[in-house]
Amino acid sequence: MKRLAHLHLIAAGLVAAAPAIAQQATHLRDLDAASRATLSKDELQQLLPGATISRVTNRGNRNIWKNEPGGGFVASSDNRDRGSTMPTTARGQ
């Protein structure tokens, strides 16, 4: 019985702490304090060839960024926030 009460206390503590734990997102200012390193173009090309980054805006618009092996990139958007059915794509170096 004491063991069960002990587990309930642990569970209650975890539930109470969950919002604080979940809010510990990493921000650029946190990286500054942690002595972040700025990488050169060559270093990034070695680390990120073919990497794809995707995000959804608060309006539901999906943006995608894909790094190409040669150093270029493709940025695209589905334009849902504008009510459009036509996506937009652009290439860059």
JSON list of C-alpha atoms in Angstrom, two decimals, residues 56-61:
[
{"chain": "A", "resi": 56, "resn": "VAL", "atom": "CA", "xyz": [3.38, 24.57, -41.27]},
{"chain": "A", "resi": 57, "resn": "THR", "atom": "CA", "xyz": [2.49, 28.18, -40.52]},
{"chain": "A", "resi": 58, "resn": "ASN", "atom": "CA", "xyz": [-0.25, 29.17, -38.10]},
{"chain": "A", "resi": 59, "resn": "ARG", "atom": "CA", "xyz": [-2.49, 29.75, -41.15]},
{"chain": "A", "resi": 60, "resn": "GLY", "atom": "CA", "xyz": [-1.97, 26.18, -42.39]},
{"chain": "A", "resi": 61, "resn": "ASN", "atom": "CA", "xyz": [0.48, 27.04, -45.16]}
]
